[in-house]
XYZ file of C-alpha atoms in Angstrom:
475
model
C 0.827 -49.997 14.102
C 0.708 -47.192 11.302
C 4.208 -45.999 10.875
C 4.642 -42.531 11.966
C 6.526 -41.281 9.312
C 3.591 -42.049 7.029
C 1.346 -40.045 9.293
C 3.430 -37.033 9.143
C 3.389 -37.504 4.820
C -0.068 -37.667 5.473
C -0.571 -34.064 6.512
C -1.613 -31.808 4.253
C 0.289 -28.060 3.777
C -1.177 -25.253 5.581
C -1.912 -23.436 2.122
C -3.555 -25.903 0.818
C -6.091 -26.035 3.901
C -6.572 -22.893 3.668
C -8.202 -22.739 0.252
C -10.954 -25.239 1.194
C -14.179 -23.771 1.631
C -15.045 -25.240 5.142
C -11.436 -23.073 6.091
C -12.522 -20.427 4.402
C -15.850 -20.052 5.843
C -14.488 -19.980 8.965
C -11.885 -17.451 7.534
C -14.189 -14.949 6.863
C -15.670 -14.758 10.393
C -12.546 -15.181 12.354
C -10.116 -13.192 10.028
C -7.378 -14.769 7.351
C -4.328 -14.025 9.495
C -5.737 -15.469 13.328
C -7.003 -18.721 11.433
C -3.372 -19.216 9.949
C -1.713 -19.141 12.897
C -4.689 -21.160 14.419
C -4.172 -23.828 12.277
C -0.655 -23.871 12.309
C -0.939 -24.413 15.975
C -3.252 -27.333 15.434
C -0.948 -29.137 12.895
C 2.238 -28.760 15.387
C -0.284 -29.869 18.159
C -1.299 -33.219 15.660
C 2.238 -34.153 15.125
C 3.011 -33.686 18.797
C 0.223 -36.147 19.261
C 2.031 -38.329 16.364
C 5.268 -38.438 18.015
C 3.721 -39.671 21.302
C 1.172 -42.443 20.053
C -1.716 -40.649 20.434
C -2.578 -40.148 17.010
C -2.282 -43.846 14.955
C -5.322 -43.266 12.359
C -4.296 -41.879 8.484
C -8.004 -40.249 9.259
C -6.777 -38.304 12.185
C -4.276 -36.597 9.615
C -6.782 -35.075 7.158
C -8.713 -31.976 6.487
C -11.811 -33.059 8.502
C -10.242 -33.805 11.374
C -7.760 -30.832 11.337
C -11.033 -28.910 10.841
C -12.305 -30.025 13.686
C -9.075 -29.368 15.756
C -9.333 -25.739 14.551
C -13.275 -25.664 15.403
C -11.906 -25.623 18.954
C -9.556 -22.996 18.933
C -12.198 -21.147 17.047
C -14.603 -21.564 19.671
C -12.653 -20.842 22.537
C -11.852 -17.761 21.102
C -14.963 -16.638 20.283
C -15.784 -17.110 24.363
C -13.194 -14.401 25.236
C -15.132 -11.854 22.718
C -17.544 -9.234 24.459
C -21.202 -10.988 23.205
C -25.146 -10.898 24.742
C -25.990 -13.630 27.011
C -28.932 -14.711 29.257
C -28.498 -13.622 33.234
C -30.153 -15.641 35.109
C -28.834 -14.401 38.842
C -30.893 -12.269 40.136
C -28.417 -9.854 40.516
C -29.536 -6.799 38.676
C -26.300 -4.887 38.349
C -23.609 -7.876 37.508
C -20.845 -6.374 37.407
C -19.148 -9.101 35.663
C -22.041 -9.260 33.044
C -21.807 -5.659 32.320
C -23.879 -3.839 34.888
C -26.574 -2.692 33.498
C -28.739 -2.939 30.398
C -29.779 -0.115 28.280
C -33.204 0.293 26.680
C -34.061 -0.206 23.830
C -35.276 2.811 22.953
C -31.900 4.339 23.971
C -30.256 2.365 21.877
C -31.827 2.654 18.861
C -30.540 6.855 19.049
C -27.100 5.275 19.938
C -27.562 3.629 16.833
C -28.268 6.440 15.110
C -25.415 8.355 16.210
C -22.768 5.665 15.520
C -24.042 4.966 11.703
C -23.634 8.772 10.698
C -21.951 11.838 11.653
C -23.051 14.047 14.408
C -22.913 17.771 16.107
C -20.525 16.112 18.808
C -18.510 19.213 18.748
C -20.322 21.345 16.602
C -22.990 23.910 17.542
C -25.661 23.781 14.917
C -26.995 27.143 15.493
C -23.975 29.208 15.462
C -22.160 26.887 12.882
C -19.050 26.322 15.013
C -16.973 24.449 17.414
C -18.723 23.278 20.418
C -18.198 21.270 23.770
C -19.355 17.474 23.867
C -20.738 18.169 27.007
C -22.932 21.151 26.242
C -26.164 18.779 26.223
C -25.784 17.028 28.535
C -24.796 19.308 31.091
C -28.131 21.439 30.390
C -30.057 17.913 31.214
C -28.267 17.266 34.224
C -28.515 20.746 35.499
C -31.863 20.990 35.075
C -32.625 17.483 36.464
C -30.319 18.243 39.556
C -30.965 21.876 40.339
C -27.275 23.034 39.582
C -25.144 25.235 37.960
C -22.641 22.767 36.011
C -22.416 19.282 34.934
C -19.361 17.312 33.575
C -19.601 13.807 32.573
C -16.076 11.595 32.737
C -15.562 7.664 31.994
C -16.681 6.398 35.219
C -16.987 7.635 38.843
C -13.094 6.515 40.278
C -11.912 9.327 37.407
C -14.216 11.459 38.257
C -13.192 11.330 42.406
C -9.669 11.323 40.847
C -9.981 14.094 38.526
C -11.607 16.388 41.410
C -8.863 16.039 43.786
C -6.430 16.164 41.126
C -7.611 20.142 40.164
C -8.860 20.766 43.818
C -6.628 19.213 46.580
C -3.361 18.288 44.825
C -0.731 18.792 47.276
C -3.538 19.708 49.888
C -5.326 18.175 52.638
C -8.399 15.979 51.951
C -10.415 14.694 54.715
C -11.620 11.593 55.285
C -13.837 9.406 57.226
C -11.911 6.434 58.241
C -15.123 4.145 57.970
C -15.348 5.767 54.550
C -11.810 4.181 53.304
C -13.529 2.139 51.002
C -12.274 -1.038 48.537
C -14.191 -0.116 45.273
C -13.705 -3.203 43.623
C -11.424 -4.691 42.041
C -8.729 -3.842 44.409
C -9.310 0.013 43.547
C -9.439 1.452 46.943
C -10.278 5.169 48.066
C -6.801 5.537 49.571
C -5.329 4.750 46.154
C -7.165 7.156 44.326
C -6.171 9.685 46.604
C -2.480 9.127 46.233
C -2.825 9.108 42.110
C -4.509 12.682 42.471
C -1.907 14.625 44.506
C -4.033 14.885 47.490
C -2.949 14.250 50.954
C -4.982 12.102 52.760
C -6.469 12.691 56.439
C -8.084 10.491 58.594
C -10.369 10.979 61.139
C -12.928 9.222 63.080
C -13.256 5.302 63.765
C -14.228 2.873 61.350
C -18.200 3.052 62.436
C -18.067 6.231 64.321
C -17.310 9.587 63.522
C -18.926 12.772 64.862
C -18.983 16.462 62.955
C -16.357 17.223 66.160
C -13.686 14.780 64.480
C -14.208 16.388 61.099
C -13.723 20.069 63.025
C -10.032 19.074 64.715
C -8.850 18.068 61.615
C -8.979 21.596 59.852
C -5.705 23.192 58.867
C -4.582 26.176 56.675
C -3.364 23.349 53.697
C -7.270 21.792 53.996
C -8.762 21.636 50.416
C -11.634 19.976 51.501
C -14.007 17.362 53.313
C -14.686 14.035 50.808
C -17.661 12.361 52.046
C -18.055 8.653 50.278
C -20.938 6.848 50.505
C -20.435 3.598 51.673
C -22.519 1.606 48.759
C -21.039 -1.654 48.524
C -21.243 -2.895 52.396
C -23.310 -2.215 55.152
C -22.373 -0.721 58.687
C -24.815 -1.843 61.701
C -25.541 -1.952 65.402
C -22.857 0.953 67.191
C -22.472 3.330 64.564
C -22.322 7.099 63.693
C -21.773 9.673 61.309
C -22.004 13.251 60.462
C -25.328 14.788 59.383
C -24.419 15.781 55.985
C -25.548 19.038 55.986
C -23.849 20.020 59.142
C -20.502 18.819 57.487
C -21.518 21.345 54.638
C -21.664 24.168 56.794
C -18.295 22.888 58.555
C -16.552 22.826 55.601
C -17.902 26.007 54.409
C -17.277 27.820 57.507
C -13.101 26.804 57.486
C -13.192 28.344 53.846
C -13.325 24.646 52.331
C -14.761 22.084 50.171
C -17.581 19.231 50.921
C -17.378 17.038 47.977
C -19.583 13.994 48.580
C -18.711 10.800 46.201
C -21.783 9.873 45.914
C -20.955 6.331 44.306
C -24.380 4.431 43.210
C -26.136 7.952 41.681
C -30.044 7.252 42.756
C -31.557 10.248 40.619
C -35.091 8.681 40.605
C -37.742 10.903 41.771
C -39.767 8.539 43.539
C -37.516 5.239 43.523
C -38.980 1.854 44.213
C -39.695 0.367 47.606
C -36.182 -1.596 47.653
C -33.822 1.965 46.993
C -35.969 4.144 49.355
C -32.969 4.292 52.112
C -30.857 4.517 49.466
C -29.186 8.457 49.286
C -30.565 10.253 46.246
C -28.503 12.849 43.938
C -31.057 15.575 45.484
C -30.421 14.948 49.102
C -27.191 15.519 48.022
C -27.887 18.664 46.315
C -30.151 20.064 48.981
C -27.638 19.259 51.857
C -24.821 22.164 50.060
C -22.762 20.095 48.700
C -20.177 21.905 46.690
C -19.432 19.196 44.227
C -21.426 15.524 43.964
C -20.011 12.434 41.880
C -21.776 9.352 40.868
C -21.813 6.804 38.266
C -24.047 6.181 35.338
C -24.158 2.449 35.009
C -25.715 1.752 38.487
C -28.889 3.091 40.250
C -29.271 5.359 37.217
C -29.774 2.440 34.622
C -27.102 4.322 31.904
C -23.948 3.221 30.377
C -20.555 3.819 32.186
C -19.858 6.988 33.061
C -18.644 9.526 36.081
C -20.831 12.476 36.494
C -19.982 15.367 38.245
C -22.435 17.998 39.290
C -21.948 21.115 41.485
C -20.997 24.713 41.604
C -19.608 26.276 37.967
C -16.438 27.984 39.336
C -15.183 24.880 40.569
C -16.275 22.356 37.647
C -15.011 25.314 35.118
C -11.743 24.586 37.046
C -12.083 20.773 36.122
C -12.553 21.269 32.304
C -9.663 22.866 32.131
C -7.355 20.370 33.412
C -5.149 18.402 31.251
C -6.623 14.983 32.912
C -10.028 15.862 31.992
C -9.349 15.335 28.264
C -7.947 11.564 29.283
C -10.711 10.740 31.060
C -13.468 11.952 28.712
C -16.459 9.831 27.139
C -16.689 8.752 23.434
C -19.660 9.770 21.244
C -21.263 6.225 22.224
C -21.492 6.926 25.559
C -22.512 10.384 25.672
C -25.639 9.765 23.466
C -26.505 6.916 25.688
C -26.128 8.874 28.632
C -28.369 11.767 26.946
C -31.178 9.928 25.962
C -31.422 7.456 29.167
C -31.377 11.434 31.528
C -34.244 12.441 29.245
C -36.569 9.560 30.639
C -36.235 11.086 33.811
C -38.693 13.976 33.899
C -41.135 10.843 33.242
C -41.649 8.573 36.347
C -43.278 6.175 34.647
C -41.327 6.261 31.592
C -38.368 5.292 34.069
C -40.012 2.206 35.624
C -41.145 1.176 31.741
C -38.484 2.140 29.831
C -35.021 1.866 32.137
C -34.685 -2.222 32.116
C -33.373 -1.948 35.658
C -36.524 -0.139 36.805
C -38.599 -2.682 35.017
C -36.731 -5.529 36.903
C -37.036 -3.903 40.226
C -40.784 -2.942 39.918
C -42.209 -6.143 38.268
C -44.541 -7.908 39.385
C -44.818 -11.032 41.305
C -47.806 -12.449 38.785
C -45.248 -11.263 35.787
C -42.529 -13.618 37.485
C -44.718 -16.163 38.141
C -45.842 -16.015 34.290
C -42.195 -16.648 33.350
C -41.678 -19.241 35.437
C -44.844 -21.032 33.973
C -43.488 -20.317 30.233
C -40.283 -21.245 30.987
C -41.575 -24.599 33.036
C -43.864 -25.407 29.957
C -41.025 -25.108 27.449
C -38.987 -27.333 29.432
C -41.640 -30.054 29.809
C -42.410 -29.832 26.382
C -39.207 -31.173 25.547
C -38.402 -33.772 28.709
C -37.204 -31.675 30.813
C -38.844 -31.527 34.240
C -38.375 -28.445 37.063
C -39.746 -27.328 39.933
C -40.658 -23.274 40.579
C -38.763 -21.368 43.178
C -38.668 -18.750 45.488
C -34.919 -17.062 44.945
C -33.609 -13.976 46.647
C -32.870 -11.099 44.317
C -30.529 -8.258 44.618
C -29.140 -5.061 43.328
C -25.442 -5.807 42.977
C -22.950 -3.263 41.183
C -21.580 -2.365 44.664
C -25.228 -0.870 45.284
C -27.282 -1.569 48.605
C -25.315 -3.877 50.093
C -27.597 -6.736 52.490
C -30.543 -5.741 50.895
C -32.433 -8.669 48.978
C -35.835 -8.705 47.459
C -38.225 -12.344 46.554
C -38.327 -13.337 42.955
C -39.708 -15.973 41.046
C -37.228 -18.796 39.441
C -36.793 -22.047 37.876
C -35.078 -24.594 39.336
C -34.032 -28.281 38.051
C -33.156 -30.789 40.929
C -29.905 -33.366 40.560
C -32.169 -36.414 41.459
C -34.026 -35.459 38.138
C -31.185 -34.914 36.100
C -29.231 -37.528 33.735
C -26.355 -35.581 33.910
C -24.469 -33.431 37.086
C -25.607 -30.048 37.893
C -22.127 -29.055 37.173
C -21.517 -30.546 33.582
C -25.249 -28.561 32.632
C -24.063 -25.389 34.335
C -20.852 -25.392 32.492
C -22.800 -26.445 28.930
C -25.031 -23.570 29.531
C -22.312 -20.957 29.628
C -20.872 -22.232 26.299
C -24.325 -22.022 24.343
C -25.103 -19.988 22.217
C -26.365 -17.548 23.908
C -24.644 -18.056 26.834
C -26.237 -18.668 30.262
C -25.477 -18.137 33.301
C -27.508 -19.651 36.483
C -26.422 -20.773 39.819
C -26.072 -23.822 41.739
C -27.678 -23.999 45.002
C -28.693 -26.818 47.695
C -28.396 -29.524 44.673
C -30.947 -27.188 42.468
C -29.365 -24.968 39.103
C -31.707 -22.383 39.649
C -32.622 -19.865 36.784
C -34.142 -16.730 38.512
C -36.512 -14.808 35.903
C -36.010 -11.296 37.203
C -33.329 -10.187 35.320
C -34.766 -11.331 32.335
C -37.327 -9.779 29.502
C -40.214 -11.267 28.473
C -39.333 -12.321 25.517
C -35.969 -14.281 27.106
C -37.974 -16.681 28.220
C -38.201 -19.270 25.002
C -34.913 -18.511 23.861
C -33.576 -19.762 27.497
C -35.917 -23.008 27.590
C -34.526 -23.869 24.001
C -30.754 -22.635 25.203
C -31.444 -25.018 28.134
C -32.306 -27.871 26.563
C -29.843 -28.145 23.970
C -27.262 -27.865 27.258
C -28.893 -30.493 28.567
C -28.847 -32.453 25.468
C -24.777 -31.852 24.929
C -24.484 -32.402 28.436
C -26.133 -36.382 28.621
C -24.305 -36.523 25.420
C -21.252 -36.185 27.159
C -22.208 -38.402 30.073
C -22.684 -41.353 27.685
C -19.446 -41.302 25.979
C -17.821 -41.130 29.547
């Protein structure tokens, strides 16, 4: 057996590693400082490994091998970074994948905007000190029919900052089958509390009438808050109040209807899938003193919490302290801008908006990709079968709604590997991707993917597949 203390001699010093060019290549994508302390971590792990037998080779002690010990950390890493990958869900609006995708074409003026200076705050054509929001509440005035706009980081501030200026230390009423779980454990209730507002319930959890809203007024009521219920579904025995009944309610006891409107449909004539959906301009049209929604869900933008409504009241809201905490960067502001000034355009929506494209594609398109896709994959040994997956929204948006697509699917009898070992291989590629198991099938579905995805995903799958047999022999 190689004596031990020879293995630790063999070692070489951290400074020395470090001026190799294989460490410094790494070095100058991962950063001087993390790789030191990255491979100082490695070396104490090797003479762990030393002192307990597991390392006996003088090989295991040098450069390449330390290298490769590093390599790992290095990759694992890079997997916790914020990077593109390849959904291949269905689900539209992934939350965990980022909700969803911006166009191109909004991009490139994001671009733009981040490479050089810009009129953020600056009015060109007086030559001084502007508001961030001055454009962008003109587009969303004149794309909503109302008198002011204010655009926060996403649609929980927004509800929060509302209350906060209107209701703190008031009376807000609720529906109690509006008591929502946002996600992530955020829950209506909780945002209420954070924003001063006292919280009252009425109604049952599916039924409550305009007459429960009307015993509930008192001289400390600030106002009705009306949520739409977008991430689940209420059916058979259930009721609620007309919404623009509630508005005259409200009105008439000298308070506020502010409806969080959650999901933000602003299309003008929305695809087959949305059409029960509730739009921004029933909203509008109904009297709704103030409406919130987000931006990164049925409206196709980045993250964001738009307000829209009556000027006294959002004037109110600009003033408060919060709003400052709670406002946008320069990123998402442009973003926002240019992906509202598709909108006048209904076909520039369904073309241009990459959620629009996905939910208006057609069938013949999917099927296409699926032929591509299966092509690529034969091509290089690979064989599949096409499917028939069900689709949906996601993003908390429609809830039990689900619409056919067109996917890939490769079978476990065909496989020399598990369905588990390729799933896993395919979210460490590079890109990533991420696919589903399902009744002994890894199914890709094409619909929330471009065109041009599809021959980067057959070569992404069959270097998985590859890596994957690989490590299936060595087992």
């Amino acid at each position: 057996m190689q004596d031990k203390n020879a293995l630790f001699r063999n070692i070489p010093q951290v400074d020395k590693l470090l001026q190799e060019s294989d460490f410094q290549d790494l070095a100058n994508d991962w950063g001087s400082s993390r790789l030191a302390t990255a491979l100082q971590e490695a070396l104490d792990e090797l003479r762990a490994d030393i002192a307990a037998d597991q390392v006996t080779q003088p090989a295991e002690t040098q450069s390449p091998a330390i290298l490769a010990r590093v390599r790992v950390k290095y990759q694992k890493a890079q997997e916790r970074l914020v990077r593109p990958l390849l959904n291949c869900t269905g689900i539209s609006l992934h939350t965990n994948l980022g909700r969803a995708p911006l166009s191109a074409s909004v991009m490139a003026k994001v671009s733009a905007v981040a490479e050089a200076y810009s009129n953020l705050e600056y009015r060109l054509e007086e030559g001084r000190r502007g508001s961030r929001y001055d454009s962008l509440e003109a587009l969303l005035c004149d794309l909503c029919g109302t008198e002011a706009a204010l655009v926060v980081n996403n649609n929980a501030a927004a509800v929060m900052l509302i209350l906060r200026e209107l209701a703190k230390g008031k009376e807000a009423i609720v529906s109690r089958g509006e008591l929502v779980e946002i996600g992530g454990k955020f829950r209506v209730p909780d945002v209420m509390e954070e924003s001063g507002a006292k919280l009252i319930e009425v109604g049952t959890t599916n039924k409550t009438r305009l007459s429960d809203y009307a015993q509930a007024f008192t001289e400390e009521t600030a106002c009705v808050l009306k949520v739409h219920r977008s991430n689940f579904r209420l059916e058979g025995f259930q009721e609620e109040a007309d919404l623009a009944q509630l508005s005259d309610l409200a009105h008439a006891q000298a308070s506020l209807l502010i409806y969080d409107l959650g999901s933000g449909l602003l299309h003008p004539n929305p695809p087959a899938i949305l059409r029960q959906e509730p739009t921004v301009a029933q909203a509008v049209q109904a009297g709704c003193d103030l409406i919130c929604f987000s931006g990164d869900k049925l409206l196709g933008g980045p993250q964001a919490g738009i307000i829209i409504g009556r000027k006294a009241l959002i004037d109110r809201i600009k003033t408060n302290p919060l709003t400052r905490a709670l406002r946008c960067d320069k990123l998402t502001l442009t973003a926002l801008q240019e992906t509202l000034k598709l909108y006048p355009d209904v076909d520039r929506i369904n073309r241009e908006i990459p959620l629009f494209r996905m939910l208006t594609i057609s069938d013949q398109d999917l099927a296409n990709r699926a032929m591509k896709l299966q092509d690529l994959l034969v091509a290089g040994g690979l064989s599949s079968v096409i499917c028939q997956p069900q689709a949906e929204i996601g993003g908390g948006s429609v809830p039990g709604v689900y619409l056919s697509s067109v996917g890939l699917a490769l079978e476990a009898e065909h496989l020399a590997c598990s369905l588990a070992v390729l799933e896993a291989e395919l979210r460490r590629g590079q890109p990533p991707v991420i696919a589903y198991i399902q009744n002994d099938q890894l199914i890709f579905d094409l619909r929330t993917l471009e065109d041009a995805d599809i021959e980067i995903l057959g070569q992404a799958i069959l270097a998985a597949y590859d890596r994957a047999r690989a490590m299936g022999n060595q087992e």
